[in-house]
CSV table of C-alpha atoms in Angstrom, one decimal:
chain,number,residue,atom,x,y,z
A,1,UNK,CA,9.6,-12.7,-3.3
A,2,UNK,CA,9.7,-10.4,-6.3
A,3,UNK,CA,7.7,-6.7,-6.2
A,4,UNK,CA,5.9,-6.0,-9.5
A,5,UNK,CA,5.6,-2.4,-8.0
A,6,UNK,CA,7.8,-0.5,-5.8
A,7,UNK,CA,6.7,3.7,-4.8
A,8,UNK,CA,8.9,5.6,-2.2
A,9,UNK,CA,8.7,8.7,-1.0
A,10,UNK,CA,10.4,10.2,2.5
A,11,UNK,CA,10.4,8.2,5.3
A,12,UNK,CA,8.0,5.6,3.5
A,13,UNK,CA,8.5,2.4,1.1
A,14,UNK,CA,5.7,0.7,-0.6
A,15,UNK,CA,5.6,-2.5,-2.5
A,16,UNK,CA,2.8,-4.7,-4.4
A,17,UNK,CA,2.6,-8.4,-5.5
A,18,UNK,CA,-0.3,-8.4,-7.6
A,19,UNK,CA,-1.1,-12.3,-7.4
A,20,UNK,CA,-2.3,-12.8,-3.9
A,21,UNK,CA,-3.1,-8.9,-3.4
A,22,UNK,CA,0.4,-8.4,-1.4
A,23,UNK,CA,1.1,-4.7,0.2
A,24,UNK,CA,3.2,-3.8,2.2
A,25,UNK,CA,4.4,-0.2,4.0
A,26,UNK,CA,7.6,-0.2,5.5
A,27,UNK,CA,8.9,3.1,7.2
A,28,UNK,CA,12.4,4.8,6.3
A,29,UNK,CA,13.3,7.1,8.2
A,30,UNK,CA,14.3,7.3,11.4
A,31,UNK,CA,11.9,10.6,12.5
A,32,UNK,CA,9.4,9.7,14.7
A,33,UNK,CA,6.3,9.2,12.3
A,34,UNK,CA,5.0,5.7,11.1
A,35,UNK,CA,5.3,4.8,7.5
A,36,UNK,CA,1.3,4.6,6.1
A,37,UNK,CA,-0.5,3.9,2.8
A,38,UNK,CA,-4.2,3.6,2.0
A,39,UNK,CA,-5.3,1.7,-0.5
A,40,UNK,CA,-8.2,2.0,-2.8
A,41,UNK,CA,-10.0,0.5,-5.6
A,42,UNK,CA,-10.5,3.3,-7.9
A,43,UNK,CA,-14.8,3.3,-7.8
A,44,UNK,CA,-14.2,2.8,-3.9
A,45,UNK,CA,-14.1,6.0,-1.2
A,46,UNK,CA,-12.9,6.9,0.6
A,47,UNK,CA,-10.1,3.7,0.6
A,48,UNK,CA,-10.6,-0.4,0.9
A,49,UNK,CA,-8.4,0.1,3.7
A,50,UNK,CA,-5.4,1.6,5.4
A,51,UNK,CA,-2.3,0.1,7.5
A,52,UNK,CA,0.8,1.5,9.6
A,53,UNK,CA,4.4,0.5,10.2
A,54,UNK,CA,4.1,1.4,13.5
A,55,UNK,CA,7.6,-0.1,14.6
A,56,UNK,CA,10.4,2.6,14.1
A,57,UNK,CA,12.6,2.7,10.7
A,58,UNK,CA,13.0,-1.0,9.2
A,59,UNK,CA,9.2,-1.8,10.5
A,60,UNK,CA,7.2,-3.4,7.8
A,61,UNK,CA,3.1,-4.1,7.9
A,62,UNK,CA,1.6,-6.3,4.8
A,63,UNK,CA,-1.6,-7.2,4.3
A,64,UNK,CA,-2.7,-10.2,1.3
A,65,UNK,CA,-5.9,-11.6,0.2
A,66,UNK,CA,-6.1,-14.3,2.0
A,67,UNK,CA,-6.1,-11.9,5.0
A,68,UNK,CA,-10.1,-11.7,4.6
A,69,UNK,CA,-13.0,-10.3,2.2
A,70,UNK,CA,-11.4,-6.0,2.9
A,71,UNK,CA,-8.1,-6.9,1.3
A,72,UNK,CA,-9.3,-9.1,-1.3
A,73,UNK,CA,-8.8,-6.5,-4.0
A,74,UNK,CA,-10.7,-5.7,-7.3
A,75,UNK,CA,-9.0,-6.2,-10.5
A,76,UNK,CA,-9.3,-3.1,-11.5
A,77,UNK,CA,-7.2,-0.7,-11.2
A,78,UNK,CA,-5.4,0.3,-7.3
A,79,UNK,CA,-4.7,3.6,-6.1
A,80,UNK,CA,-2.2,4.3,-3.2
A,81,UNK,CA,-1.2,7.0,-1.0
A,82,UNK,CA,0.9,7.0,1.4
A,83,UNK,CA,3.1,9.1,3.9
A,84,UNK,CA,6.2,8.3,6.2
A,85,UNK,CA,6.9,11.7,7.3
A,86,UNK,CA,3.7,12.6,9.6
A,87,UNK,CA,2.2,15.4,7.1
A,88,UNK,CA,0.3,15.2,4.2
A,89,UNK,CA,-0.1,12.3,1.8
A,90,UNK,CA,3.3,13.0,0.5
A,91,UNK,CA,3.7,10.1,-2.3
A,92,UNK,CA,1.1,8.4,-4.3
A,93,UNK,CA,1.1,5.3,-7.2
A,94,UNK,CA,-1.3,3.6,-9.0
A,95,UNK,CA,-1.3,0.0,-10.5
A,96,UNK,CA,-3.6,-2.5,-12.7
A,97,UNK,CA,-4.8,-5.3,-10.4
A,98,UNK,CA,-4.7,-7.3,-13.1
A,99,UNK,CA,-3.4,-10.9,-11.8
């Protein structure tokens, strides 16, 4: 498959497929925290919803449309945050969900 959008910051890797509403948070970094992101439609607080790679460094957790109604995303425009080193939001992105 082929990201149109790829954010990183420590410990955490995010990527989105726009057709089909495809994210997924992989973690890193091998420091005991789980790589997370929230995601949220820009009119929608405080996020659509929120997922963890809870499996150690090289753990992935996606989420797609057709995974029900909550990840069936606007198109509108997406904000992210995410986190993979067990602190504050430490990375953020933003994307038109425009396909």
């Amino acid at each position: 498959m082929t990201w149109d959008h790829t954010y990183e910051a420590s410990g955490v890797r995010v990527y989105v497929k726009e057709y089909g509403d495809i994210i997924s948070v992989c973690d890193t970094k091998s420091n005991g925290h789980s790589a997370m992101v929230q995601v949220r439609a820009t009119d929608v607080w405080p996020y659509d919803y929120e997922m963890t790679a809870s499996g150690g460094v090289g753990s992935c957790k996606t989420h797609r449309a057709s995974d029900g109604a909550t990840y069936n995303l606007s198109e509108r425009g997406i904000d992210l945050l995410f986190d993979g080193d067990g602190g504050d939001w430490s990375g953020s992105g933003y994307f038109m969900n425009d396909h």
